[in-house]
PDB file of C-alpha atoms in Angstrom:
ATOM      1  CA  MET A   1     234.201 162.695  77.120  1.00  0.00           C
ATOM      2  CA  GLU A   2     233.288 165.746  75.077  1.00  0.00           C
ATOM      3  CA  ASN A   3     233.167 165.266  71.325  1.00  0.00           C
ATOM      4  CA  GLN A   4     235.676 167.255  69.304  1.00  0.00           C
ATOM      5  CA  ALA A   5     235.703 167.797  65.568  1.00  0.00           C
ATOM      6  CA  THR A   6     238.887 169.106  63.947  1.00  0.00           C
ATOM      7  CA  PHE A   7     239.054 170.853  60.568  1.00  0.00           C
ATOM      8  CA  LYS A   8     241.830 172.314  58.434  1.00  0.00           C
ATOM      9  CA  LEU A   9     240.993 175.940  57.670  1.00  0.00           C
ATOM     10  CA  VAL A  10     242.952 177.648  54.901  1.00  0.00           C
ATOM     11  CA  LEU A  11     243.397 181.363  55.622  1.00  0.00           C
ATOM     12  CA  CYS A  12     244.524 183.455  52.671  1.00  0.00           C
ATOM     13  CA  GLY A  13     244.295 186.916  51.178  1.00  0.00           C
ATOM     14  CA  ASP A  14     245.918 190.320  51.560  1.00  0.00           C
ATOM     15  CA  GLY A  15     243.927 191.724  54.443  1.00  0.00           C
ATOM     16  CA  GLY A  16     245.851 191.171  57.674  1.00  0.00           C
ATOM     17  CA  THR A  17     245.390 187.428  58.103  1.00  0.00           C
ATOM     18  CA  THR A  18     248.059 187.028  60.772  1.00  0.00           C
ATOM     19  CA  THR A  19     246.685 189.878  62.888  1.00  0.00           C
ATOM     20  CA  PHE A  20     243.241 188.283  62.640  1.00  0.00           C
ATOM     21  CA  VAL A  21     244.234 184.791  63.743  1.00  0.00           C
ATOM     22  CA  LYS A  22     246.402 186.062  66.600  1.00  0.00           C
ATOM     23  CA  ARG A  23     243.413 187.671  68.310  1.00  0.00           C
ATOM     24  CA  HIS A  24     242.379 184.272  69.661  1.00  0.00           C
ATOM     25  CA  LEU A  25     244.210 183.285  72.849  1.00  0.00           C
ATOM     26  CA  THR A  26     244.891 179.696  73.878  1.00  0.00           C
ATOM     27  CA  ALA A  27     243.707 180.515  77.377  1.00  0.00           C
ATOM     28  CA  SER A  28     240.253 179.551  76.085  1.00  0.00           C
ATOM     29  CA  VAL A  29     241.346 176.103  74.941  1.00  0.00           C
ATOM     30  CA  SER A  30     239.983 173.532  77.371  1.00  0.00           C
ATOM     31  CA  PRO A  31     239.857 170.582  77.386  1.00  0.00           C
ATOM     32  CA  ILE A  32     243.087 169.977  75.467  1.00  0.00           C
ATOM     33  CA  ASN A  33     243.104 167.445  72.657  1.00  0.00           C
ATOM     34  CA  SER A  34     246.413 166.370  71.136  1.00  0.00           C
ATOM     35  CA  LYS A  35     244.898 166.243  67.660  1.00  0.00           C
ATOM     36  CA  CYS A  36     244.453 169.985  67.831  1.00  0.00           C
ATOM     37  CA  MET A  37     248.221 170.592  67.973  1.00  0.00           C
ATOM     38  CA  ILE A  38     248.121 172.485  71.275  1.00  0.00           C
ATOM     39  CA  ASN A  39     251.384 173.097  73.089  1.00  0.00           C
ATOM     40  CA  THR A  40     250.330 172.167  76.617  1.00  0.00           C
ATOM     41  CA  ASP A  41     253.410 173.791  78.144  1.00  0.00           C
ATOM     42  CA  ASN A  42     252.157 177.235  77.236  1.00  0.00           C
ATOM     43  CA  HIS A  43     249.906 178.775  79.875  1.00  0.00           C
ATOM     44  CA  THR A  44     250.750 182.422  79.236  1.00  0.00           C
ATOM     45  CA  GLY A  45     247.502 183.311  77.489  1.00  0.00           C
ATOM     46  CA  GLU A  46     249.354 183.936  74.239  1.00  0.00           C
ATOM     47  CA  PHE A  47     248.253 182.650  70.860  1.00  0.00           C
ATOM     48  CA  GLU A  48     249.515 179.192  69.956  1.00  0.00           C
ATOM     49  CA  LYS A  49     251.079 178.151  66.692  1.00  0.00           C
ATOM     50  CA  LYS A  50     253.049 175.397  65.023  1.00  0.00           C
ATOM     51  CA  TYR A  51     255.479 176.321  62.247  1.00  0.00           C
ATOM     52  CA  ILE A  52     255.807 174.035  59.222  1.00  0.00           C
ATOM     53  CA  ALA A  53     259.153 175.074  57.740  1.00  0.00           C
ATOM     54  CA  THR A  54     258.830 173.075  54.512  1.00  0.00           C
ATOM     55  CA  LEU A  55     255.772 175.090  53.515  1.00  0.00           C
ATOM     56  CA  GLY A  56     256.574 178.342  55.300  1.00  0.00           C
ATOM     57  CA  VAL A  57     253.277 178.073  57.155  1.00  0.00           C
ATOM     58  CA  GLU A  58     252.104 178.738  60.696  1.00  0.00           C
ATOM     59  CA  VAL A  59     249.247 176.564  61.967  1.00  0.00           C
ATOM     60  CA  HIS A  60     247.131 178.149  64.687  1.00  0.00           C
ATOM     61  CA  PRO A  61     244.670 175.869  66.520  1.00  0.00           C
ATOM     62  CA  LEU A  62     241.524 177.833  67.377  1.00  0.00           C
ATOM     63  CA  THR A  63     239.020 176.028  69.582  1.00  0.00           C
ATOM     64  CA  PHE A  64     235.355 176.922  70.025  1.00  0.00           C
ATOM     65  CA  HIS A  65     232.900 175.312  72.444  1.00  0.00           C
ATOM     66  CA  THR A  66     229.481 174.722  70.903  1.00  0.00           C
ATOM     67  CA  ASN A  67     226.163 173.202  71.930  1.00  0.00           C
ATOM     68  CA  PHE A  68     227.217 170.153  69.863  1.00  0.00           C
ATOM     69  CA  GLY A  69     230.678 169.698  71.380  1.00  0.00           C
ATOM     70  CA  THR A  70     234.055 171.279  70.747  1.00  0.00           C
ATOM     71  CA  ILE A  71     235.249 172.353  67.313  1.00  0.00           C
ATOM     72  CA  CYS A  72     238.904 172.989  66.568  1.00  0.00           C
ATOM     73  CA  PHE A  73     239.973 174.850  63.450  1.00  0.00           C
ATOM     74  CA  ASN A  74     243.620 174.253  62.576  1.00  0.00           C
ATOM     75  CA  VAL A  75     244.112 177.580  60.819  1.00  0.00           C
ATOM     76  CA  TRP A  76     246.867 177.555  58.211  1.00  0.00           C
ATOM     77  CA  ASP A  77     248.329 181.042  57.843  1.00  0.00           C
ATOM     78  CA  THR A  78     250.811 181.852  55.089  1.00  0.00           C
ATOM     79  CA  ALA A  79     253.038 183.908  57.424  1.00  0.00           C
ATOM     80  CA  GLY A  80     253.876 186.190  54.498  1.00  0.00           C
ATOM     81  CA  GLN A  81     254.994 183.459  52.102  1.00  0.00           C
ATOM     82  CA  GLU A  82     252.642 184.735  49.403  1.00  0.00           C
ATOM     83  CA  LYS A  83     254.991 187.706  48.958  1.00  0.00           C
ATOM     84  CA  PHE A  84     257.572 185.347  47.482  1.00  0.00           C
ATOM     85  CA  GLY A  85     255.727 184.291  44.362  1.00  0.00           C
ATOM     86  CA  GLY A  86     252.466 182.671  45.367  1.00  0.00           C
ATOM     87  CA  LEU A  87     251.554 179.701  47.512  1.00  0.00           C
ATOM     88  CA  ARG A  88     252.359 176.059  46.939  1.00  0.00           C
ATOM     89  CA  ASP A  89     249.523 173.615  46.465  1.00  0.00           C
ATOM     90  CA  GLY A  90     250.638 171.876  49.659  1.00  0.00           C
ATOM     91  CA  TYR A  91     249.243 174.828  51.561  1.00  0.00           C
ATOM     92  CA  TYR A  92     245.740 174.133  50.247  1.00  0.00           C
ATOM     93  CA  ILE A  93     245.748 170.324  50.065  1.00  0.00           C
ATOM     94  CA  GLN A  94     243.188 168.690  52.383  1.00  0.00           C
ATOM     95  CA  GLY A  95     241.732 172.071  53.293  1.00  0.00           C
ATOM     96  CA  GLN A  96     238.175 171.577  54.541  1.00  0.00           C
ATOM     97  CA  CYS A  97     237.123 175.217  54.682  1.00  0.00           C
ATOM     98  CA  GLY A  98     238.575 178.607  53.871  1.00  0.00           C
ATOM     99  CA  ILE A  99     238.615 182.293  54.741  1.00  0.00           C
ATOM    100  CA  ILE A 100     239.713 184.831  52.123  1.00  0.00           C
ATOM    101  CA  MET A 101     240.521 188.254  53.533  1.00  0.00           C
ATOM    102  CA  PHE A 102     240.931 191.657  51.964  1.00  0.00           C
ATOM    103  CA  ASP A 103     241.546 195.120  53.378  1.00  0.00           C
ATOM    104  CA  VAL A 104     238.673 197.593  52.892  1.00  0.00           C
ATOM    105  CA  THR A 105     241.227 200.432  52.924  1.00  0.00           C
ATOM    106  CA  SER A 106     243.094 198.988  49.913  1.00  0.00           C
ATOM    107  CA  ARG A 107     241.407 198.422  46.543  1.00  0.00           C
ATOM    108  CA  ILE A 108     244.149 196.157  45.226  1.00  0.00           C
ATOM    109  CA  THR A 109     243.558 193.632  48.014  1.00  0.00           C
ATOM    110  CA  TYR A 110     239.933 193.276  46.879  1.00  0.00           C
ATOM    111  CA  LYS A 111     240.984 192.990  43.243  1.00  0.00           C
ATOM    112  CA  ASN A 112     243.209 190.072  44.284  1.00  0.00           C
ATOM    113  CA  VAL A 113     240.309 188.132  45.842  1.00  0.00           C
ATOM    114  CA  PRO A 114     239.417 186.270  42.598  1.00  0.00           C
ATOM    115  CA  ASN A 115     243.008 184.987  42.370  1.00  0.00           C
ATOM    116  CA  TRP A 116     242.922 183.615  45.915  1.00  0.00           C
ATOM    117  CA  HIS A 117     239.505 182.085  45.299  1.00  0.00           C
ATOM    118  CA  ARG A 118     240.632 180.444  42.064  1.00  0.00           C
ATOM    119  CA  ASP A 119     243.607 178.743  43.743  1.00  0.00           C
ATOM    120  CA  LEU A 120     241.508 177.644  46.710  1.00  0.00           C
ATOM    121  CA  GLU A 121     238.786 176.187  44.492  1.00  0.00           C
ATOM    122  CA  ARG A 122     241.272 174.539  42.137  1.00  0.00           C
ATOM    123  CA  VAL A 123     242.869 172.484  44.915  1.00  0.00           C
ATOM    124  CA  CYS A 124     240.054 172.105  47.444  1.00  0.00           C
ATOM    125  CA  GLU A 125     237.034 172.155  45.105  1.00  0.00           C
ATOM    126  CA  ASN A 126     233.701 172.393  46.930  1.00  0.00           C
ATOM    127  CA  ILE A 127     234.529 173.607  50.422  1.00  0.00           C
ATOM    128  CA  PRO A 128     232.681 176.286  52.415  1.00  0.00           C
ATOM    129  CA  ILE A 129     234.433 179.649  52.039  1.00  0.00           C
ATOM    130  CA  VAL A 130     233.954 182.951  53.844  1.00  0.00           C
ATOM    131  CA  LEU A 131     235.059 186.277  52.387  1.00  0.00           C
ATOM    132  CA  CYS A 132     236.046 188.860  55.019  1.00  0.00           C
ATOM    133  CA  GLY A 133     236.534 192.577  54.532  1.00  0.00           C
ATOM    134  CA  ASN A 134     238.937 193.607  57.294  1.00  0.00           C
ATOM    135  CA  LYS A 135     239.727 196.995  58.890  1.00  0.00           C
ATOM    136  CA  VAL A 136     236.188 198.383  58.911  1.00  0.00           C
ATOM    137  CA  ASP A 137     237.254 200.360  61.992  1.00  0.00           C
ATOM    138  CA  VAL A 138     239.217 202.686  59.664  1.00  0.00           C
ATOM    139  CA  LYS A 139     237.161 205.677  58.527  1.00  0.00           C
ATOM    140  CA  GLU A 140     239.085 206.199  55.271  1.00  0.00           C
ATOM    141  CA  ARG A 141     237.510 203.209  53.609  1.00  0.00           C
ATOM    142  CA  LYS A 142     238.299 202.619  49.901  1.00  0.00           C
ATOM    143  CA  VAL A 143     236.237 199.491  49.121  1.00  0.00           C
ATOM    144  CA  LYS A 144     232.629 200.468  49.761  1.00  0.00           C
ATOM    145  CA  THR A 145     230.181 197.934  51.166  1.00  0.00           C
ATOM    146  CA  GLY A 146     227.910 198.115  48.134  1.00  0.00           C
ATOM    147  CA  ASN A 147     230.787 197.416  45.758  1.00  0.00           C
ATOM    148  CA  VAL A 148     231.689 194.082  47.350  1.00  0.00           C
ATOM    149  CA  THR A 149     229.879 191.653  45.063  1.00  0.00           C
ATOM    150  CA  PHE A 150     232.335 188.808  44.453  1.00  0.00           C
ATOM    151  CA  HIS A 151     230.807 186.653  47.197  1.00  0.00           C
ATOM    152  CA  ARG A 152     227.367 186.888  45.599  1.00  0.00           C
ATOM    153  CA  LYS A 153     228.704 185.727  42.248  1.00  0.00           C
ATOM    154  CA  LYS A 154     230.530 182.762  43.761  1.00  0.00           C
ATOM    155  CA  ASN A 155     228.039 181.824  46.498  1.00  0.00           C
ATOM    156  CA  LEU A 156     230.366 182.704  49.374  1.00  0.00           C
ATOM    157  CA  GLN A 157     229.434 184.111  52.766  1.00  0.00           C
ATOM    158  CA  TYR A 158     230.636 187.676  53.444  1.00  0.00           C
ATOM    159  CA  PHE A 159     231.385 189.392  56.745  1.00  0.00           C
ATOM    160  CA  GLU A 160     232.861 192.768  57.502  1.00  0.00           C
ATOM    161  CA  ILE A 161     235.303 192.530  60.389  1.00  0.00           C
ATOM    162  CA  SER A 162     237.862 194.508  62.340  1.00  0.00           C
ATOM    163  CA  ALA A 163     240.646 192.285  63.630  1.00  0.00           C
ATOM    164  CA  LYS A 164     242.148 194.971  65.851  1.00  0.00           C
ATOM    165  CA  SER A 165     238.841 195.746  67.579  1.00  0.00           C
ATOM    166  CA  ASN A 166     237.568 192.112  67.628  1.00  0.00           C
ATOM    167  CA  TYR A 167     234.407 193.232  65.771  1.00  0.00           C
ATOM    168  CA  ASN A 168     232.682 190.166  64.245  1.00  0.00           C
ATOM    169  CA  PHE A 169     235.714 187.959  65.006  1.00  0.00           C
ATOM    170  CA  GLU A 170     233.618 184.860  65.691  1.00  0.00           C
ATOM    171  CA  LYS A 171     231.160 185.257  62.782  1.00  0.00           C
ATOM    172  CA  PRO A 172     233.241 183.520  60.058  1.00  0.00           C
ATOM    173  CA  PHE A 173     234.007 180.602  62.376  1.00  0.00           C
ATOM    174  CA  LEU A 174     230.380 180.168  63.428  1.00  0.00           C
ATOM    175  CA  TRP A 175     229.196 180.164  59.811  1.00  0.00           C
ATOM    176  CA  LEU A 176     231.870 177.627  58.818  1.00  0.00           C
ATOM    177  CA  ALA A 177     231.159 175.432  61.849  1.00  0.00           C
ATOM    178  CA  ARG A 178     227.463 175.257  60.949  1.00  0.00           C
ATOM    179  CA  LYS A 179     228.292 174.342  57.356  1.00  0.00           C
ATOM    180  CA  LEU A 180     230.846 171.701  58.286  1.00  0.00           C
ATOM    181  CA  VAL A 181     228.668 170.090  60.951  1.00  0.00           C
ATOM    182  CA  GLY A 182     225.560 170.463  58.808  1.00  0.00           C
ATOM    183  CA  ASN A 183     223.448 172.024  61.531  1.00  0.00           C
ATOM    184  CA  GLN A 184     222.211 175.623  61.444  1.00  0.00           C
ATOM    185  CA  SER A 185     221.186 175.434  65.109  1.00  0.00           C
ATOM    186  CA  LEU A 186     224.826 175.146  66.223  1.00  0.00           C
ATOM    187  CA  GLU A 187     225.835 177.990  68.553  1.00  0.00           C
ATOM    188  CA  PHE A 188     228.983 178.928  70.416  1.00  0.00           C
ATOM    189  CA  VAL A 189     228.259 178.440  74.112  1.00  0.00           C
ATOM    190  CA  ALA A 190     231.237 180.460  75.342  1.00  0.00           C
ATOM    191  CA  ALA A 191     232.835 183.556  73.898  1.00  0.00           C
ATOM    192  CA  PRO A 192     236.392 182.960  72.668  1.00  0.00           C
ATOM    193  CA  ALA A 193     239.172 184.497  74.752  1.00  0.00           C
ATOM    194  CA  LEU A 194     240.469 187.319  72.599  1.00  0.00           C
ATOM    195  CA  ALA A 195     243.343 189.726  72.976  1.00  0.00           C
ATOM    196  CA  PRO A 196     242.186 193.143  74.265  1.00  0.00           C
ATOM    197  CA  PRO A 197     241.015 195.412  71.427  1.00  0.00           C
ATOM    198  CA  GLU A 198     243.720 197.694  70.073  1.00  0.00           C
ATOM    199  CA  VAL A 199     241.185 200.111  68.610  1.00  0.00           C
ATOM    200  CA  GLN A 200     237.523 200.908  69.195  1.00  0.00           C
ATOM    201  CA  VAL A 201     234.982 200.823  66.393  1.00  0.00           C
ATOM    202  CA  ASP A 202     232.653 203.741  65.779  1.00  0.00           C
ATOM    203  CA  GLN A 203     229.245 202.208  66.516  1.00  0.00           C
ATOM    204  CA  ALA A 204     227.424 204.692  64.287  1.00  0.00           C
ATOM    205  CA  LEU A 205     229.753 203.838  61.410  1.00  0.00           C
ATOM    206  CA  ILE A 206     229.286 200.101  61.972  1.00  0.00           C
ATOM    207  CA  ALA A 207     225.491 200.526  62.023  1.00  0.00           C
ATOM    208  CA  LYS A 208     225.756 202.374  58.701  1.00  0.00           C
ATOM    209  CA  TYR A 209     227.836 199.580  57.157  1.00  0.00           C
ATOM    210  CA  GLU A 210     225.431 196.916  58.423  1.00  0.00           C
ATOM    211  CA  GLU A 211     222.497 198.737  56.830  1.00  0.00           C
ATOM    212  CA  GLU A 212     224.448 199.080  53.575  1.00  0.00           C
ATOM    213  CA  LEU A 213     225.140 195.339  53.658  1.00  0.00           C
ATOM    214  CA  LYS A 214     221.420 194.585  53.883  1.00  0.00           C
ATOM    215  CA  GLN A 215     220.677 196.905  50.972  1.00  0.00           C
ATOM    216  CA  ALA A 216     223.535 195.531  48.875  1.00  0.00           C
ATOM    217  CA  ALA A 217     222.268 191.969  49.299  1.00  0.00           C
ATOM    218  CA  ASN A 218     219.109 192.911  47.407  1.00  0.00           C
ATOM    219  CA  ALA A 219     220.741 195.084  44.749  1.00  0.00           C
ATOM    220  CA  PRO A 220     221.183 193.726  41.212  1.00  0.00           C
ATOM    221  CA  LEU A 221     224.647 192.439  40.419  1.00  0.00           C
ATOM    222  CA  PRO A 222     226.709 194.580  38.013  1.00  0.00           C
ATOM    223  CA  ASP A 223     227.211 193.208  34.509  1.00  0.00           C
ATOM    224  CA  GLU A 224     230.958 193.671  34.670  1.00  0.00           C
ATOM    225  CA  ASP A 225     233.322 192.354  37.312  1.00  0.00           C
ATOM    226  CA  ASP A 226     233.920 194.698  40.206  1.00  0.00           C
ATOM    227  CA  ALA A 227     235.723 197.330  38.183  1.00  0.00           C
ATOM    228  CA  ASP A 228     234.460 200.485  39.841  1.00  0.00           C
ATOM    229  CA  LEU A 229     235.463 200.220  43.450  1.00  0.00           C
TER     230      LEU A 229
END
């Protein structure tokens, strides 16, 4: 029987978290393991979720097949509850890894990242965390690649993604899987089944951002917090 590891992943931020997690379709989930909270009656190829009414949370099981067995992330999504005065600690408790998202077309979402990180660290302490800048498919970008420095100060991994185009969708999960399993040679052996892209990314623009990311990684950190976005 294939090994399966299951982890609670806390998804938070102001950058389109629900759109991101709904890209992954349950059609890719095989074999089915009850611990992963899969609804086996659903064979429509739609995303799967389980709603926890007491916390106002949707849990989406995302399964990835790797060269070391199957990994299931039970992704806890706030489902908009953060708009009603913050999240309860119960949302974070027993979180084993996290993704913080912001919207590169909205400066305020990046300015909120430290608040999300503080709450996540306060409850979960030393867990692997990925910071994701979403919507890089949009040309009118407000948060420039070189100005994203929070992850370097806090030793987080950073990826630029586009949920609607599926660009870099698997990267945060692969990085987290390697950290959680403790093996950098872990690879996904099958591409996840994703919803068809709603938009196309400009390849020239993406190449430009990727080059800027490389340059930014070697640039000195600013003395002040990210004030000039």
